[in-house]
Structures are given as structure tokens and as C-alpha cells.
Amino acid sequence: MSSASPPLYEKVKLHVLKRIRSGEWRPGARVHSEHELVRELNVSRMTANRAIRELVQSGVLSRVAGSGTFVADLKSAGHPLQIRNIAAEIRDRGHAHRAVVLAQARVPVPASIRERLQPRGRELFHSLVLHHENEVPLQLEDRYVDPALAPGYLGVDLGTVTAHEYLMEVAPLERVEHVVRAIVPPARVASLLKLAAGEAALLIERTTWSRGRRASFALLYHAGTRFELRGVFDL
Amino acid sequence: MSSASPPLYEKVKLHVLKRIRSGEWRPGARVHSEHELVRELNVSRMTANRAIRELVQSGVLSRVAGSGTFVADLKSAGHPLQIRNIAAEIRDRGHAHRAVVLAQARVPVPASIRERLQPRGRELFHSLVLHHENEVPLQLEDRYVDPALAPGYLGVDLGTVTAHEYLMEVAPLERVEHVVRAIVPPARVASLLKLAAGEAALLIERTTWSRGRRASFALLYHAGTRFELRGVFDL
DNA sequence: AAGTGGTCTAGACCACTGT
DNA sequence: CAGTGGTCTAGACCACTTT
């Protein structure tokens, strides 16, 4: 029937959002119930339900079954930030990405890695790759991989395929954890990233899981003055 | 207090997820269509549709109308990270939060702030607050607020209510932008945060919009060794 | 008892894609 | 053309909260 360009549930969402954005409905205030929206906007309940459900999902509203729907209290809510694949990010900026492989070998498990990767064997695959944006070093990728989950890792041309990409091809990705910190980088890292004296680095530690086990642990060092994470929350 | 059986759409989601996690359906592979799921699992199409739609929303699948549903290629996908309210974060850890107000005044617009806040008037409200976790300084909040949007800002007890909380009460939040960077902090910041010599700082720049205008700009400095951002992505 | 959200169904029409 | 996803309806039953 009424499949106009904007879907009906979008109209319902806007109907609610307008009142929140204008300040008419403040945080904690009760929002019209699904039944009321059905009557007000002449939509079916499933349509109103979808609209409200999506607003809940995006953090704008919160619901209490049996009680009602309320404008979410964003006071203590979190805001999303995106961590992206470095190669994709550089290319999206329209710049040239080049990866230089500094090391790619089988190594005994370093003590500092053992706890974070918890591998079964005594040896790991290790790789050290320097990613450039327009020939300027941007990220140093220090990665350890469990050989049991990616036996062919040493044969991969990491200058062409990023390790993250390869691992996702080989082992189904189940879980990714990121920890972001500001550090004063070790001398070797600073030198490779061509940092100015005393320049800080943004360190992202990425652990990935596959088939119920830890598959890889990576230390991603970024030049403090040349790299930033960006996130926007709208509404 | 009876058996809360899992919703049907969750079963559909698991049905699909199991095959992805096991590697049976690899990135790019075609997923069973809604009709097929309807037949396989004896659910209505709307139920299958909801399940698939949620998996698309979470980034696991991607759809092409008229063509089909496919396992998403996570290669260049981003992973979410959360930036939280500092007071809420500290309290959630079960620790004591204390905010010390170092400054709260009307100031002429600093040159470095003008471009980022783009205020109409010639003066701004400025506040400098040091947030402690168990009496250890964790975040220095250097904030500028447009007086037009929060006229009562100077009267707020920032030791009790965080500025972010107050601003959300006064002006409906429309948009928040975050930029995260690693820096070597200025001497004054290092001293206030009681950083070790040469310690790096994690800087979060937060800009907020309200009623179509920029409402506040905040520089949030964090001790590099005592603060981290954490994010988990689960498939 | 009335209201609320949570879920589910069995249909339907549409626009689009691929053969 | 048949198949796909995108949307929408008008009912329904349930568990829960509020009055």
C-alpha cells in the first residue's frame, strides 16, 4: 500500500526523535506507548514496535516490559568509537598504503606474550610489519600468531595481504578485543616510526579468538602526531 | 518465575551463526534465504527477517535486495570501542570518584578554541576539573562552553555534577564527536595529573552539539599508565 | 483489571536481481 | 520469469507492572 520512499517505521522514529531533540521529552520522560503510536500515526503495531526497538538499540530510548518506554538517560552511556583496518583506512583517505615486512619467523613464546595469547605449543609465529601512508610510517604492527590456527602464516606475503585479513580468511573470527593506551614508545619503535624526540605513541593491543581459542595478539603502535581515532554519535 | 524459553528469532540467529563460526559459511558465501529459513525452522517470515536483520545490523551479514544475503567480509570492517563518562566508569569499578574544581570562570575566546567551538559571542565559560579515582588523579577536564546554550554553567557545582551531565540536562544532546590521540602533555597537565617524567597522556577531544549549534568543547587528558579504552566485538 | 512491552503468525504488495 | 529482500498489516497470546 503505502510503500513511499521513506519507510513508515522511519516516520515513527522521526516522530519520536523530533520531540526528544527539541527537548519536549527530556531524559527519563515517558514516551508514547506502542498502542498510542498506532493510533496517532495509523500504523500497525509491528511497525511502531520496530521503530521503537531500533531507537532502543541505538541508545536513545530504554524500555521496561510491563511498564513503559522512556527517553534514555545518556548521562552514563558510552559513545562508540571505531577501530579500523589500517590499510583500508589509508586507502579510504585516498592515500597510498605500503607495508614493509621487517620480520616473519617462528620464535619461542616470549614471556610477555604467553599470558595474553595462552598458546598450547612452545613456539609462535611472529611478524613485524611497518605500514606507511604516502611513504610516511604510520603503524608498526608487532604480531604473534598461534601456529595451530594459522599453519600457513609464514608463507603469507604480508606486504600484499594484511595479517588481520589473512587470519580472517583462514580462521573464522569469533571475538576481537582491543585495548587502547598512550605510551612513550621503546626506542626501537620510535626509530622505526620516525618519531620526533619524546613523541608519544598510541598503542592498540588487539587479541583475536577463533574456534574457542586465542588466535593472535598484536601490538599496534601509532605515531602520536599522525594518528587519531575518531567517533561520532548522532541524535 | 517460570521457564523463559529463548525467543524464536534467537534460534534463527544461532542457526546461522553456528555455520559461520564453524567456518562452514565463509566470508562472501551466500546464506540461506528468508524463505529457506522459514521452511527449515518452521518460523514465520517476519521472524526469520528479524533474525537476519539483526545479524546485518551487528555486521555479521550483508544483504543485497533482490540478490541475497551473504556472510559479511569483515576485512575492512571497524570494531567498536566505548568512551564512557569518567565518573560512571570509576564508580562502576567500585572505586571512589572525586572531582576537584580548579577553575570555573568567564573568559575571552582562546584562539585555539575558536575554530573548534565556533561560538557567536566573544566570551566563553571555561572550567578545569581534576577527576580522581581513589584519590589518584585520572582525568583532567579542560572545558569550554557556549554561554548562549548553558547560561547557568558558572553556577553549577562541578564537584557534584559532571559538566557533561549538566549540559545534557540543560540542552538536549544532538551529536557528540570524539577524537582520541596520544600526546606528551604540557607541563601543567603533567603536574596536575602527577605523571612520571616523560609519561604520555591519552587525550580525548569531545565536541558536543545542541539545537544545531556547537555547545561545548572539552580536552580530556588521561594519565597514560592509568587509563585505557577497552572494546570487545563478539560474533 | 487495564496497560505495557515481547513475541509470533500468515498472509500481502513492492522493487529489484539474475537467468 | 522466479527468487530475493523490504516493508506492512491485523490480528494473537504471553508475562509482567501498575492501579
Short mmCIF file of C-alpha atoms (C1' of nucleotides) in Angstrom, two decimals:
data_model
loop_
_atom_site.label_atom_id
_atom_site.label_comp_id
_atom_site.label_asym_id
_atom_site.label_seq_id
_atom_site.Cartn_x
_atom_site.Cartn_y
_atom_site.Cartn_z
CA MET A 1 0.00 0.00 0.00
CA SER A 2 1.88 2.95 1.36
CA SER A 3 5.43 1.97 0.47
CA ALA A 4 6.50 5.54 -0.17
CA SER A 5 10.17 6.41 -0.37
CA PRO A 6 10.69 6.75 3.38
CA PRO A 7 9.57 3.61 5.21
CA LEU A 8 6.80 4.06 7.72
CA TYR A 9 8.92 2.98 10.65
CA GLU A 10 11.32 5.81 9.84
CA LYS A 11 8.45 8.24 10.16
CA VAL A 12 7.63 6.79 13.53
CA LYS A 13 11.25 7.15 14.60
CA LEU A 14 11.33 10.77 13.50
CA HIS A 15 8.02 11.41 15.24
CA VAL A 16 9.67 10.38 18.50
CA LEU A 17 13.11 11.82 17.80
CA LYS A 18 11.76 15.27 16.98
CA ARG A 19 10.24 15.54 20.42
CA ILE A 20 13.44 14.38 22.08
CA ARG A 21 15.70 16.65 20.08
CA SER A 22 13.51 19.66 20.76
CA GLY A 23 13.70 19.00 24.46
CA GLU A 24 9.96 18.38 24.74
CA TRP A 25 10.68 14.88 26.02
CA ARG A 26 13.58 15.03 28.44
CA PRO A 27 15.72 12.13 29.66
CA GLY A 28 13.63 9.87 31.86
CA ALA A 29 10.34 11.07 30.38
CA ARG A 30 7.79 8.55 29.28
CA VAL A 31 7.38 8.06 25.56
CA HIS A 32 4.07 7.28 23.91
CA SER A 33 3.28 3.60 24.10
CA GLU A 34 3.11 1.39 21.05
CA HIS A 35 -0.66 1.49 21.17
CA GLU A 36 -0.67 5.26 21.25
CA LEU A 37 1.71 5.45 18.31
CA VAL A 38 -0.52 3.03 16.43
CA ARG A 39 -3.48 5.36 16.94
CA GLU A 40 -1.56 8.59 16.34
CA LEU A 41 0.19 7.55 13.16
CA ASN A 42 -2.13 4.93 11.69
CA VAL A 43 0.50 2.23 11.55
CA SER A 44 0.35 -1.36 12.65
CA ARG A 45 1.78 -2.30 15.99
CA MET A 46 4.65 -4.22 14.42
CA THR A 47 5.71 -1.11 12.59
CA ALA A 48 5.65 1.00 15.74
CA ASN A 49 7.42 -1.81 17.53
CA ARG A 50 10.23 -1.91 15.01
CA ALA A 51 10.71 1.84 15.17
CA ILE A 52 10.90 1.88 18.94
CA ARG A 53 13.07 -1.22 19.05
CA GLU A 54 15.60 0.42 16.76
CA LEU A 55 15.66 3.55 18.89
CA VAL A 56 16.30 1.40 21.93
CA GLN A 57 19.06 -0.40 20.12
CA SER A 58 20.73 2.87 19.22
CA GLY A 59 20.60 4.00 22.82
CA VAL A 60 18.03 6.76 22.50
CA LEU A 61 15.26 5.03 24.42
CA SER A 62 15.02 2.39 27.08
CA ARG A 63 12.14 0.07 27.73
CA VAL A 64 10.79 -1.71 30.77
CA ALA A 65 8.47 -4.57 29.93
CA GLY A 66 5.10 -4.12 31.53
CA SER A 67 5.88 -0.54 32.47
CA GLY A 68 6.71 1.65 29.50
CA THR A 69 9.24 3.27 27.21
CA PHE A 70 11.40 6.17 28.35
CA VAL A 71 13.90 8.61 26.96
CA ALA A 72 17.26 7.11 27.79
CA ASP A 73 19.45 8.79 30.32
CA LEU A 74 22.59 9.32 28.33
CA LYS A 75 24.45 10.55 31.40
CA SER A 76 26.43 7.43 31.90
CA ALA A 77 26.02 5.94 28.45
CA GLY A 78 29.01 5.19 26.34
CA HIS A 79 29.79 6.64 22.96
CA PRO A 80 31.06 4.47 20.15
CA LEU A 81 34.44 4.76 18.52
CA GLN A 82 35.68 2.82 15.53
CA ILE A 83 38.94 0.95 15.19
CA ARG A 84 39.55 0.23 11.55
CA ASN A 85 41.85 -1.84 9.44
CA ILE A 86 44.87 0.36 8.84
CA ALA A 87 45.22 -0.43 5.15
CA ALA A 88 41.53 0.20 4.47
CA GLU A 89 41.65 3.42 6.45
CA ILE A 90 44.58 4.78 4.50
CA ARG A 91 43.06 3.82 1.17
CA ASP A 92 39.74 5.36 2.16
CA ARG A 93 41.57 8.62 2.66
CA GLY A 94 42.71 8.32 -0.94
CA HIS A 95 46.32 7.81 0.12
CA ALA A 96 48.85 5.18 -0.77
CA HIS A 97 49.33 2.30 1.63
CA ARG A 98 52.54 0.33 1.67
CA ALA A 99 53.51 -2.40 4.10
CA VAL A 100 57.14 -3.30 4.72
CA VAL A 101 57.79 -6.68 6.28
CA LEU A 102 60.61 -6.39 8.83
CA ALA A 103 60.33 -9.87 10.25
CA GLN A 104 58.31 -13.03 9.74
CA ALA A 105 59.54 -16.06 11.59
CA ARG A 106 58.96 -18.85 14.07
CA VAL A 107 60.00 -17.84 17.57
CA PRO A 108 59.89 -19.27 21.08
CA VAL A 109 56.99 -17.86 23.10
CA PRO A 110 58.10 -14.57 24.68
CA ALA A 111 57.24 -14.35 28.38
CA SER A 112 55.28 -11.13 27.89
CA ILE A 113 53.10 -12.77 25.25
CA ARG A 114 52.43 -16.08 26.96
CA GLU A 115 49.73 -14.74 29.29
CA ARG A 116 48.00 -12.79 26.57
CA LEU A 117 47.93 -15.45 23.88
CA GLN A 118 47.99 -18.58 26.02
CA PRO A 119 49.25 -20.82 23.24
CA ARG A 120 49.46 -24.57 23.60
CA GLY A 121 52.77 -25.08 21.87
CA ARG A 122 56.21 -23.76 22.71
CA GLU A 123 56.63 -21.74 19.55
CA LEU A 124 54.72 -18.96 17.87
CA PHE A 125 54.74 -17.24 14.53
CA HIS A 126 55.90 -13.66 14.80
CA SER A 127 55.72 -10.83 12.31
CA LEU A 128 56.78 -7.21 12.35
CA VAL A 129 55.27 -5.01 9.67
CA LEU A 130 55.58 -1.27 9.16
CA HIS A 131 52.61 0.36 7.46
CA HIS A 132 53.17 3.59 5.54
CA GLU A 133 50.74 6.26 4.44
CA ASN A 134 52.20 8.03 1.41
CA GLU A 135 55.60 6.64 2.38
CA VAL A 136 55.38 8.05 5.92
CA PRO A 137 55.40 5.34 8.61
CA LEU A 138 52.08 5.31 10.44
CA GLN A 139 51.68 1.98 12.20
CA LEU A 140 54.11 -0.63 13.44
CA GLU A 141 52.40 -3.99 13.73
CA ASP A 142 54.07 -6.43 16.12
CA ARG A 143 52.07 -9.64 15.91
CA TYR A 144 52.12 -13.12 17.41
CA VAL A 145 50.05 -15.93 15.93
CA ASP A 146 49.25 -19.39 17.22
CA PRO A 147 50.63 -21.82 14.61
CA ALA A 148 47.88 -24.32 15.38
CA LEU A 149 45.25 -21.96 13.99
CA ALA A 150 47.13 -20.49 11.03
CA PRO A 151 49.77 -23.01 9.95
CA GLY A 152 50.43 -21.24 6.66
CA TYR A 153 51.17 -17.85 8.24
CA LEU A 154 54.87 -17.79 7.44
CA GLY A 155 54.15 -18.25 3.77
CA VAL A 156 51.87 -15.23 3.52
CA ASP A 157 53.11 -12.13 1.72
CA LEU A 158 52.30 -9.60 4.40
CA GLY A 159 53.24 -6.81 2.05
CA THR A 160 50.17 -7.60 -0.02
CA VAL A 161 47.65 -9.00 2.44
CA THR A 162 47.40 -7.64 5.97
CA ALA A 163 47.76 -10.24 8.70
CA HIS A 164 44.32 -9.39 10.04
CA GLU A 165 42.82 -10.06 6.62
CA TYR A 166 44.67 -13.34 6.21
CA LEU A 167 43.72 -14.60 9.63
CA MET A 168 40.06 -13.90 8.94
CA GLU A 169 40.31 -15.92 5.78
CA VAL A 170 41.95 -18.88 7.44
CA ALA A 171 40.24 -19.00 10.79
CA PRO A 172 36.68 -17.81 11.36
CA LEU A 173 36.85 -14.77 13.60
CA GLU A 174 34.88 -15.22 16.77
CA ARG A 175 35.87 -12.38 19.02
CA VAL A 176 38.15 -9.36 18.96
CA GLU A 177 39.31 -7.38 21.96
CA HIS A 178 41.00 -4.02 21.80
CA VAL A 179 42.83 -2.05 24.45
CA VAL A 180 43.94 1.49 23.64
CA ARG A 181 46.65 3.28 25.61
CA ALA A 182 49.05 6.21 25.29
CA ILE A 183 52.68 5.30 25.82
CA VAL A 184 56.19 6.54 25.41
CA PRO A 185 57.36 4.01 22.85
CA PRO A 186 60.50 1.89 23.20
CA ALA A 187 63.48 3.27 21.30
CA ARG A 188 63.25 0.72 18.50
CA VAL A 189 59.59 1.51 17.89
CA ALA A 190 60.23 5.26 17.95
CA SER A 191 63.03 4.87 15.48
CA LEU A 192 61.04 2.73 13.07
CA LEU A 193 58.04 5.08 13.19
CA LYS A 194 60.44 8.01 12.77
CA LEU A 195 59.02 9.77 15.80
CA ALA A 196 60.32 13.11 16.98
CA ALA A 197 62.28 13.02 20.23
CA GLY A 198 59.89 12.40 23.11
CA GLU A 199 56.87 11.94 20.84
CA ALA A 200 54.13 9.78 22.29
CA ALA A 201 52.60 6.74 20.63
CA LEU A 202 49.08 5.39 20.59
CA LEU A 203 49.18 1.68 21.32
CA ILE A 204 46.32 -0.61 20.36
CA GLU A 205 46.52 -4.14 21.66
CA ARG A 206 44.35 -6.48 19.64
CA THR A 207 43.58 -10.03 20.68
CA THR A 208 41.55 -12.27 18.41
CA TRP A 209 39.78 -15.54 19.11
CA SER A 210 38.91 -18.32 16.72
CA ARG A 211 37.29 -21.71 17.32
CA GLY A 212 37.17 -21.00 21.03
CA ARG A 213 40.89 -20.27 21.34
CA ARG A 214 43.12 -17.22 21.23
CA ALA A 215 44.46 -16.99 17.71
CA SER A 216 46.61 -13.89 17.64
CA PHE A 217 47.87 -10.99 19.70
CA ALA A 218 49.05 -7.79 18.08
CA LEU A 219 50.70 -4.64 19.36
CA LEU A 220 49.81 -1.80 17.01
CA TYR A 221 52.00 1.26 17.60
CA HIS A 222 50.94 4.56 16.01
CA ALA A 223 52.74 7.86 15.76
CA GLY A 224 51.02 10.15 18.25
CA THR A 225 51.05 13.18 15.99
CA ARG A 226 49.98 11.37 12.86
CA PHE A 227 47.23 9.07 14.03
CA GLU A 228 43.91 9.52 15.78
CA LEU A 229 40.73 7.61 16.47
CA ARG A 230 37.52 9.36 15.62
CA GLY A 231 33.91 8.67 16.51
CA VAL A 232 30.61 10.44 16.07
CA PHE A 233 27.40 9.80 17.91
CA ASP A 234 24.33 11.33 16.33
CA LEU A 235 20.94 12.00 17.93
CA MET B 1 9.24 -17.19 37.72
CA SER B 2 8.84 -19.80 35.07
CA SER B 3 10.77 -21.08 32.08
CA ALA B 4 11.73 -18.17 29.87
CA SER B 5 12.29 -20.01 26.64
CA PRO B 6 14.62 -18.23 24.24
CA PRO B 7 12.81 -16.29 21.52
CA LEU B 8 12.49 -17.98 18.15
CA TYR B 9 14.44 -15.30 16.34
CA GLU B 10 17.39 -16.06 18.60
CA LYS B 11 17.27 -19.65 17.47
CA VAL B 12 17.35 -18.49 13.88
CA LYS B 13 20.32 -16.27 14.63
CA LEU B 14 22.18 -19.15 16.26
CA HIS B 15 21.28 -21.43 13.36
CA VAL B 16 23.12 -19.04 11.06
CA LEU B 17 25.89 -18.06 13.45
CA LYS B 18 26.84 -21.66 14.16
CA ARG B 19 27.59 -22.23 10.49
CA ILE B 20 29.61 -19.03 10.26
CA ARG B 21 31.59 -19.68 13.42
CA SER B 22 32.39 -23.21 12.36
CA GLY B 23 33.74 -21.94 9.07
CA GLU B 24 31.11 -23.80 7.07
CA TRP B 25 29.93 -20.47 5.65
CA ARG B 26 32.94 -18.32 4.86
CA PRO B 27 33.02 -14.57 4.22
CA GLY B 28 31.25 -13.82 0.97
CA ALA B 29 29.29 -17.07 1.00
CA ARG B 30 25.58 -16.99 0.41
CA VAL B 31 23.36 -17.52 3.40
CA HIS B 32 20.03 -19.32 3.26
CA SER B 33 17.27 -17.01 2.11
CA GLU B 34 14.41 -15.99 4.33
CA HIS B 35 12.13 -18.44 2.57
CA GLU B 36 14.57 -21.26 3.13
CA LEU B 37 14.90 -20.41 6.81
CA VAL B 38 11.11 -20.33 7.07
CA ARG B 39 10.94 -23.87 5.70
CA GLU B 40 13.93 -25.19 7.63
CA LEU B 41 12.97 -23.85 11.02
CA ASN B 42 9.20 -23.61 10.83
CA VAL B 43 9.07 -19.94 11.67
CA SER B 44 7.19 -17.14 10.02
CA ARG B 45 9.00 -14.95 7.55
CA MET B 46 8.88 -11.94 9.85
CA THR B 47 10.70 -13.93 12.50
CA ALA B 48 13.40 -15.01 10.07
CA ASN B 49 13.56 -11.46 8.79
CA ARG B 50 14.11 -10.03 12.23
CA ALA B 51 16.87 -12.53 12.96
CA ILE B 52 18.71 -11.78 9.73
CA ARG B 53 18.17 -8.04 10.06
CA GLU B 54 19.77 -8.08 13.50
CA LEU B 55 22.75 -10.03 12.20
CA VAL B 56 23.14 -7.48 9.43
CA GLN B 57 22.94 -4.67 11.92
CA SER B 58 25.67 -6.23 14.03
CA GLY B 59 27.90 -6.55 11.00
CA VAL B 60 27.88 -10.31 10.63
CA LEU B 61 25.89 -10.43 7.40
CA SER B 62 25.26 -8.14 4.50
CA ARG B 63 22.26 -8.11 2.22
CA VAL B 64 21.65 -7.10 -1.34
CA ALA B 65 18.00 -6.57 -2.12
CA GLY B 66 16.88 -8.78 -4.94
CA SER B 67 20.05 -10.79 -4.79
CA GLY B 68 20.63 -12.45 -1.45
CA THR B 69 22.22 -12.46 1.97
CA PHE B 70 25.92 -13.07 2.42
CA VAL B 71 28.44 -13.56 5.19
CA ALA B 72 29.98 -10.13 5.70
CA ASP B 73 33.54 -9.54 4.74
CA LEU B 74 34.94 -8.24 7.97
CA LYS B 75 38.27 -7.44 6.38
CA SER B 76 37.79 -3.72 6.35
CA ALA B 77 35.06 -3.50 8.94
CA GLY B 78 35.53 -1.42 12.03
CA HIS B 79 35.36 -2.62 15.59
CA PRO B 80 33.54 -0.68 18.27
CA LEU B 81 35.13 0.92 21.28
CA GLN B 82 33.37 2.66 24.13
CA ILE B 83 34.10 6.07 25.58
CA ARG B 84 32.37 6.41 28.90
CA ASN B 85 31.57 9.07 31.40
CA ILE B 86 34.57 9.17 33.70
CA ALA B 87 32.59 9.38 36.93
CA ALA B 88 30.34 6.49 35.95
CA GLU B 89 33.30 4.43 34.86
CA ILE B 90 35.12 4.90 38.14
CA ARG B 91 32.02 4.13 40.18
CA ASP B 92 31.31 1.04 38.08
CA ARG B 93 34.73 -0.22 39.06
CA GLY B 94 33.62 0.11 42.64
CA HIS B 95 36.08 2.91 43.30
CA ALA B 96 35.65 6.37 44.76
CA HIS B 97 35.27 9.27 42.37
CA ARG B 98 36.14 12.79 43.45
CA ALA B 99 36.17 15.88 41.26
CA VAL B 100 38.22 18.94 42.22
CA VAL B 101 37.26 22.20 40.54
CA LEU B 102 40.40 24.17 39.68
CA ALA B 103 38.72 26.89 37.65
CA GLN B 104 35.25 27.96 36.62
CA ALA B 105 35.00 31.35 35.00
CA ARG B 106 34.03 33.53 32.07
CA VAL B 107 36.95 34.00 29.67
CA PRO B 108 37.62 35.60 26.30
CA VAL B 109 37.56 33.04 23.48
CA PRO B 110 41.04 31.47 23.19
CA ALA B 111 42.33 31.39 19.63
CA SER B 112 42.84 27.61 19.75
CA ILE B 113 39.23 27.09 20.76
CA ARG B 114 37.52 29.47 18.37
CA GLU B 115 37.72 27.16 15.36
CA ARG B 116 36.58 24.13 17.29
CA LEU B 117 33.64 25.66 19.13
CA GLN B 118 32.74 28.45 16.70
CA PRO B 119 30.88 30.48 19.30
CA ARG B 120 28.83 33.55 18.40
CA GLY B 121 29.85 35.72 21.31
CA ARG B 122 33.25 36.98 22.39
CA GLU B 123 33.30 35.20 25.69
CA LEU B 124 33.03 31.60 26.82
CA PHE B 125 32.58 29.74 30.05
CA HIS B 126 35.65 27.77 30.99
CA SER B 127 36.14 25.09 33.60
CA LEU B 128 39.07 22.98 34.70
CA VAL B 129 38.24 19.91 36.75
CA LEU B 130 40.51 17.17 38.02
CA HIS B 131 38.86 13.77 38.42
CA HIS B 132 40.31 11.32 40.92
CA GLU B 133 39.92 7.58 41.27
CA ASN B 134 40.55 6.61 44.87
CA GLU B 135 42.31 9.98 45.34
CA VAL B 136 44.66 9.36 42.40
CA PRO B 137 44.25 11.90 39.57
CA LEU B 138 42.95 10.16 36.46
CA GLN B 139 41.44 12.76 34.16
CA LEU B 140 41.94 16.47 33.71
CA GLU B 141 38.91 18.02 32.08
CA ASP B 142 39.56 21.33 30.33
CA ARG B 143 36.21 22.51 29.01
CA TYR B 144 34.77 25.43 27.11
CA VAL B 145 31.03 26.03 26.94
CA ASP B 146 28.98 28.41 24.81
CA PRO B 147 27.17 30.71 27.28
CA ALA B 148 24.21 31.01 24.90
CA LEU B 149 23.37 27.34 25.34
CA ALA B 150 24.10 26.90 29.05
CA PRO B 151 23.71 30.29 30.74
CA GLY B 152 23.73 28.80 34.22
CA TYR B 153 27.03 26.95 33.79
CA LEU B 154 29.06 29.08 36.18
CA GLY B 155 26.62 28.35 38.98
CA VAL B 156 26.92 24.58 38.71
CA ASP B 157 28.80 22.68 41.40
CA LEU B 158 31.11 20.70 39.15
CA GLY B 159 32.34 18.75 42.14
CA THR B 160 28.94 17.11 42.40
CA VAL B 161 27.61 17.02 38.85
CA THR B 162 29.90 16.42 35.92
CA ALA B 163 29.76 19.08 33.23
CA HIS B 164 28.71 16.51 30.66
CA GLU B 165 25.78 15.51 32.84
CA TYR B 166 24.73 19.10 33.45
CA LEU B 167 24.92 20.02 29.79
CA MET B 168 22.70 17.10 28.87
CA GLU B 169 20.16 18.27 31.40
CA VAL B 170 20.14 21.84 30.15
CA ALA B 171 20.47 21.38 26.40
CA PRO B 172 19.22 18.33 24.51
CA LEU B 173 22.24 16.50 23.20
CA GLU B 174 22.18 16.15 19.46
CA ARG B 175 25.61 14.99 18.47
CA VAL B 176 28.90 14.10 20.10
CA GLU B 177 32.25 13.82 18.36
CA HIS B 178 35.35 12.27 19.87
CA VAL B 179 38.93 12.38 18.74
CA VAL B 180 41.48 10.24 20.57
CA ARG B 181 45.20 10.90 20.43
CA ALA B 182 48.40 10.11 22.30
CA ILE B 183 50.40 13.16 23.34
CA VAL B 184 53.21 14.30 25.53
CA PRO B 185 51.22 16.54 27.82
CA PRO B 186 52.07 20.18 28.59
CA ALA B 187 53.95 20.64 31.86
CA ARG B 188 50.94 21.98 33.72
CA VAL B 189 48.82 18.99 32.73
CA ALA B 190 51.57 16.53 33.64
CA SER B 191 51.96 18.14 37.00
CA LEU B 192 48.25 18.14 37.81
CA LEU B 193 47.86 14.51 36.75
CA LYS B 194 51.01 13.68 38.71
CA LEU B 195 52.58 11.96 35.76
CA ALA B 196 56.01 10.42 35.91
CA ALA B 197 58.70 12.26 33.96
CA GLY B 198 58.14 11.72 30.24
CA GLU B 199 54.90 9.82 30.77
CA ALA B 200 52.48 10.03 27.86
CA ALA B 201 48.86 11.10 28.08
CA LEU B 202 45.76 9.93 26.27
CA LEU B 203 43.85 12.96 25.03
CA ILE B 204 40.18 12.75 24.15
CA GLU B 205 38.71 15.81 22.48
CA ARG B 206 34.96 15.90 22.83
CA THR B 207 32.75 18.29 20.94
CA THR B 208 29.01 18.36 21.61
CA TRP B 209 26.19 19.85 19.58
CA SER B 210 22.79 21.04 20.78
CA ARG B 211 19.94 22.69 18.91
CA GLY B 212 22.01 22.74 15.73
CA ARG B 213 24.98 24.53 17.29
CA ARG B 214 28.23 23.57 18.94
CA ALA B 215 27.62 23.65 22.65
CA SER B 216 30.88 22.63 24.27
CA PHE B 217 34.41 21.54 23.57
CA ALA B 218 36.41 19.56 26.08
CA LEU B 219 40.00 18.40 26.29
CA LEU B 220 40.13 15.28 28.45
CA TYR B 221 43.67 14.41 29.48
CA HIS B 222 44.32 10.96 30.96
CA ALA B 223 47.40 9.51 32.57
CA GLY B 224 48.85 7.10 30.02
CA THR B 225 49.74 4.43 32.56
CA ARG B 226 46.49 4.61 34.48
CA PHE B 227 43.86 4.84 31.77
CA GLU B 228 42.85 2.73 28.81
CA LEU B 229 39.95 2.31 26.42
CA ARG B 230 38.62 -1.18 26.00
CA GLY B 231 36.30 -2.74 23.47
CA VAL B 232 35.11 -6.24 22.65
CA PHE B 233 33.49 -7.43 19.49
CA ASP B 234 31.71 -10.75 19.74
CA LEU B 235 30.43 -12.68 16.80
"C1'" DA C 1 -8.33 -5.28 35.63
"C1'" DA C 2 -6.05 -2.46 32.47
"C1'" DG C 3 -1.94 -1.29 30.31
"C1'" DT C 4 2.63 -2.31 28.66
"C1'" DG C 5 6.17 -4.45 26.13
"C1'" DG C 6 7.87 -9.20 23.87
"C1'" DT C 7 6.95 -12.19 20.57
"C1'" DC C 8 4.86 -14.57 16.68
"C1'" DT C 9 1.96 -15.64 12.63
"C1'" DA C 10 0.22 -15.95 7.84
"C1'" DG C 11 -0.69 -13.62 4.80
"C1'" DA C 12 0.34 -9.35 1.40
"C1'" DC C 13 2.43 -5.90 -2.21
"C1'" DC C 14 6.51 -3.87 -3.92
"C1'" DA C 15 11.15 -3.13 -6.31
"C1'" DC C 16 14.83 -5.20 -7.64
"C1'" DT C 17 18.22 -9.04 -9.47
"C1'" DG C 18 19.54 -12.75 -12.15
"C1'" DT C 19 18.53 -16.12 -15.57
"C1'" DC D 1 10.49 -15.30 -15.38
"C1'" DA D 2 11.20 -16.94 -10.44
"C1'" DG D 3 13.71 -15.58 -6.49
"C1'" DT D 4 15.20 -12.17 -3.22
"C1'" DG D 5 14.92 -8.81 0.23
"C1'" DG D 6 11.98 -4.51 2.18
"C1'" DT D 7 8.05 -3.40 4.14
"C1'" DC D 8 3.47 -3.61 6.21
"C1'" DT D 9 -0.84 -5.36 8.28
"C1'" DA D 10 -4.27 -7.07 11.68
"C1'" DG D 11 -4.72 -9.92 14.33
"C1'" DA D 12 -2.91 -13.07 18.50
"C1'" DC D 13 -1.03 -14.96 23.21
"C1'" DC D 14 2.03 -14.20 26.91
"C1'" DA D 15 4.39 -12.23 31.19
"C1'" DC D 16 4.84 -8.53 33.61
"C1'" DT D 17 3.75 -3.88 36.10
"C1'" DT D 18 0.64 -0.60 37.77
"C1'" DT D 19 -3.55 0.85 39.66
#
